[in-house]
Amino acid sequence: MTLRIVADTREDGTTIRLIGRMRAEHVEHVRAEIAASLAPAALDLDELTLADVDAVRYLVAAEREGIALHHCAPFIREWMSREAD
């Protein structure tokens, strides 16, 4: 399975669900979706099953830029903390 990106836009912002496996090739698509979204934007990672190192580094950078990460799996959060150091 590849990555599916589903945006839910409401008056108070946009939640972007990432479903499946996120790889380096998907980072630009996620960035574009955030740029096109109603602020504030948040990423819902509840259905993200796998991420490569470039995707994890992107998630670290996105969070630093103020993008909220919801429902982040513990193994991804742990990897993010290692990459942030």
C-alpha atoms as a PDB file:
ATOM      1  CA  MET A   1       0.000   0.000   0.000  1.00  0.00           C
ATOM      2  CA  THR A   2       1.204   3.478  -0.802  1.00  0.00           C
ATOM      3  CA  LEU A   3       0.260   6.707   0.948  1.00  0.00           C
ATOM      4  CA  ARG A   4      -3.235   8.127   0.711  1.00  0.00           C
ATOM      5  CA  ILE A   5      -3.759  11.744   1.701  1.00  0.00           C
ATOM      6  CA  VAL A   6      -7.237  12.837   2.789  1.00  0.00           C
ATOM      7  CA  ALA A   7      -7.906  16.451   3.776  1.00  0.00           C
ATOM      8  CA  ASP A   8     -10.833  17.428   5.993  1.00  0.00           C
ATOM      9  CA  THR A   9     -11.309  21.201   5.864  1.00  0.00           C
ATOM     10  CA  ARG A  10     -13.502  22.961   8.383  1.00  0.00           C
ATOM     11  CA  GLU A  11     -13.937  26.554   9.484  1.00  0.00           C
ATOM     12  CA  ASP A  12     -11.330  26.136  12.223  1.00  0.00           C
ATOM     13  CA  GLY A  13      -8.610  24.606  10.016  1.00  0.00           C
ATOM     14  CA  THR A  14      -7.657  21.502   8.094  1.00  0.00           C
ATOM     15  CA  THR A  15      -6.850  18.013   9.298  1.00  0.00           C
ATOM     16  CA  ILE A  16      -4.884  15.936   6.821  1.00  0.00           C
ATOM     17  CA  ARG A  17      -5.051  12.185   7.332  1.00  0.00           C
ATOM     18  CA  LEU A  18      -2.077  10.146   6.167  1.00  0.00           C
ATOM     19  CA  ILE A  19      -3.081   6.574   5.427  1.00  0.00           C
ATOM     20  CA  GLY A  20      -0.601   3.812   4.628  1.00  0.00           C
ATOM     21  CA  ARG A  21       3.153   4.055   4.168  1.00  0.00           C
ATOM     22  CA  MET A  22       4.939   7.396   3.905  1.00  0.00           C
ATOM     23  CA  ARG A  23       8.189   7.575   1.980  1.00  0.00           C
ATOM     24  CA  ALA A  24      10.507  10.325   0.805  1.00  0.00           C
ATOM     25  CA  GLU A  25       8.600  10.617  -2.484  1.00  0.00           C
ATOM     26  CA  HIS A  26       5.433  11.584  -0.570  1.00  0.00           C
ATOM     27  CA  VAL A  27       6.932  14.482   1.397  1.00  0.00           C
ATOM     28  CA  GLU A  28       6.376  17.047  -1.371  1.00  0.00           C
ATOM     29  CA  HIS A  29       2.751  15.923  -1.781  1.00  0.00           C
ATOM     30  CA  VAL A  30       2.128  16.355   1.945  1.00  0.00           C
ATOM     31  CA  ARG A  31       3.827  19.764   1.902  1.00  0.00           C
ATOM     32  CA  ALA A  32       1.654  20.849  -1.027  1.00  0.00           C
ATOM     33  CA  GLU A  33      -1.496  19.674   0.760  1.00  0.00           C
ATOM     34  CA  ILE A  34      -0.543  21.662   3.861  1.00  0.00           C
ATOM     35  CA  ALA A  35       0.245  24.752   1.770  1.00  0.00           C
ATOM     36  CA  ALA A  36      -3.155  24.526   0.085  1.00  0.00           C
ATOM     37  CA  SER A  37      -4.998  23.979   3.366  1.00  0.00           C
ATOM     38  CA  LEU A  38      -6.932  26.331   5.544  1.00  0.00           C
ATOM     39  CA  ALA A  39      -4.771  27.222   8.536  1.00  0.00           C
ATOM     40  CA  PRO A  40      -4.180  25.892  11.060  1.00  0.00           C
ATOM     41  CA  ALA A  41      -3.261  22.552   9.537  1.00  0.00           C
ATOM     42  CA  ALA A  42      -2.763  19.319  11.449  1.00  0.00           C
ATOM     43  CA  LEU A  43      -1.606  15.871  10.389  1.00  0.00           C
ATOM     44  CA  ASP A  44      -3.562  12.871  11.636  1.00  0.00           C
ATOM     45  CA  LEU A  45      -1.177   9.916  11.719  1.00  0.00           C
ATOM     46  CA  ASP A  46      -3.585   7.349  13.179  1.00  0.00           C
ATOM     47  CA  GLU A  47      -3.520   5.244  10.000  1.00  0.00           C
ATOM     48  CA  LEU A  48       0.136   5.799   9.116  1.00  0.00           C
ATOM     49  CA  THR A  49       1.588   2.288   9.204  1.00  0.00           C
ATOM     50  CA  LEU A  50       5.181   2.929   8.187  1.00  0.00           C
ATOM     51  CA  ALA A  51       7.527   5.825   7.503  1.00  0.00           C
ATOM     52  CA  ASP A  52      11.030   5.927   6.081  1.00  0.00           C
ATOM     53  CA  VAL A  53      13.803   8.112   7.498  1.00  0.00           C
ATOM     54  CA  ASP A  54      13.063  11.041   5.160  1.00  0.00           C
ATOM     55  CA  ALA A  55       9.393  10.980   6.118  1.00  0.00           C
ATOM     56  CA  VAL A  56      10.279  10.929   9.820  1.00  0.00           C
ATOM     57  CA  ARG A  57      12.665  13.844   9.349  1.00  0.00           C
ATOM     58  CA  TYR A  58       9.890  15.727   7.559  1.00  0.00           C
ATOM     59  CA  LEU A  59       7.483  15.061  10.450  1.00  0.00           C
ATOM     60  CA  VAL A  60      10.072  16.443  12.894  1.00  0.00           C
ATOM     61  CA  ALA A  61      10.458  19.574  10.761  1.00  0.00           C
ATOM     62  CA  ALA A  62       6.696  19.974  10.316  1.00  0.00           C
ATOM     63  CA  GLU A  63       6.116  19.796  14.059  1.00  0.00           C
ATOM     64  CA  ARG A  64       8.853  22.386  14.627  1.00  0.00           C
ATOM     65  CA  GLU A  65       7.047  24.640  12.128  1.00  0.00           C
ATOM     66  CA  GLY A  66       3.858  24.429  14.170  1.00  0.00           C
ATOM     67  CA  ILE A  67       2.001  21.647  12.365  1.00  0.00           C
ATOM     68  CA  ALA A  68       0.167  19.574  14.966  1.00  0.00           C
ATOM     69  CA  LEU A  69       0.673  15.808  14.755  1.00  0.00           C
ATOM     70  CA  HIS A  70      -2.316  13.846  16.047  1.00  0.00           C
ATOM     71  CA  HIS A  71      -2.443  10.137  16.890  1.00  0.00           C
ATOM     72  CA  CYS A  72       1.244   9.520  16.257  1.00  0.00           C
ATOM     73  CA  ALA A  73       2.191   5.886  16.881  1.00  0.00           C
ATOM     74  CA  PRO A  74       4.703   5.390  19.700  1.00  0.00           C
ATOM     75  CA  PHE A  75       7.302   3.824  17.386  1.00  0.00           C
ATOM     76  CA  ILE A  76       7.140   6.825  15.037  1.00  0.00           C
ATOM     77  CA  ARG A  77       7.261   9.274  17.954  1.00  0.00           C
ATOM     78  CA  GLU A  78      10.317   7.460  19.342  1.00  0.00           C
ATOM     79  CA  TRP A  79      12.051   7.591  15.962  1.00  0.00           C
ATOM     80  CA  MET A  80      11.175  11.283  15.665  1.00  0.00           C
ATOM     81  CA  SER A  81      12.776  11.999  19.038  1.00  0.00           C
ATOM     82  CA  ARG A  82      15.966  10.255  17.916  1.00  0.00           C
ATOM     83  CA  GLU A  83      16.042  12.205  14.644  1.00  0.00           C
ATOM     84  CA  ALA A  84      15.364  15.485  16.450  1.00  0.00           C
ATOM     85  CA  ASP A  85      18.567  15.005  18.466  1.00  0.00           C
END
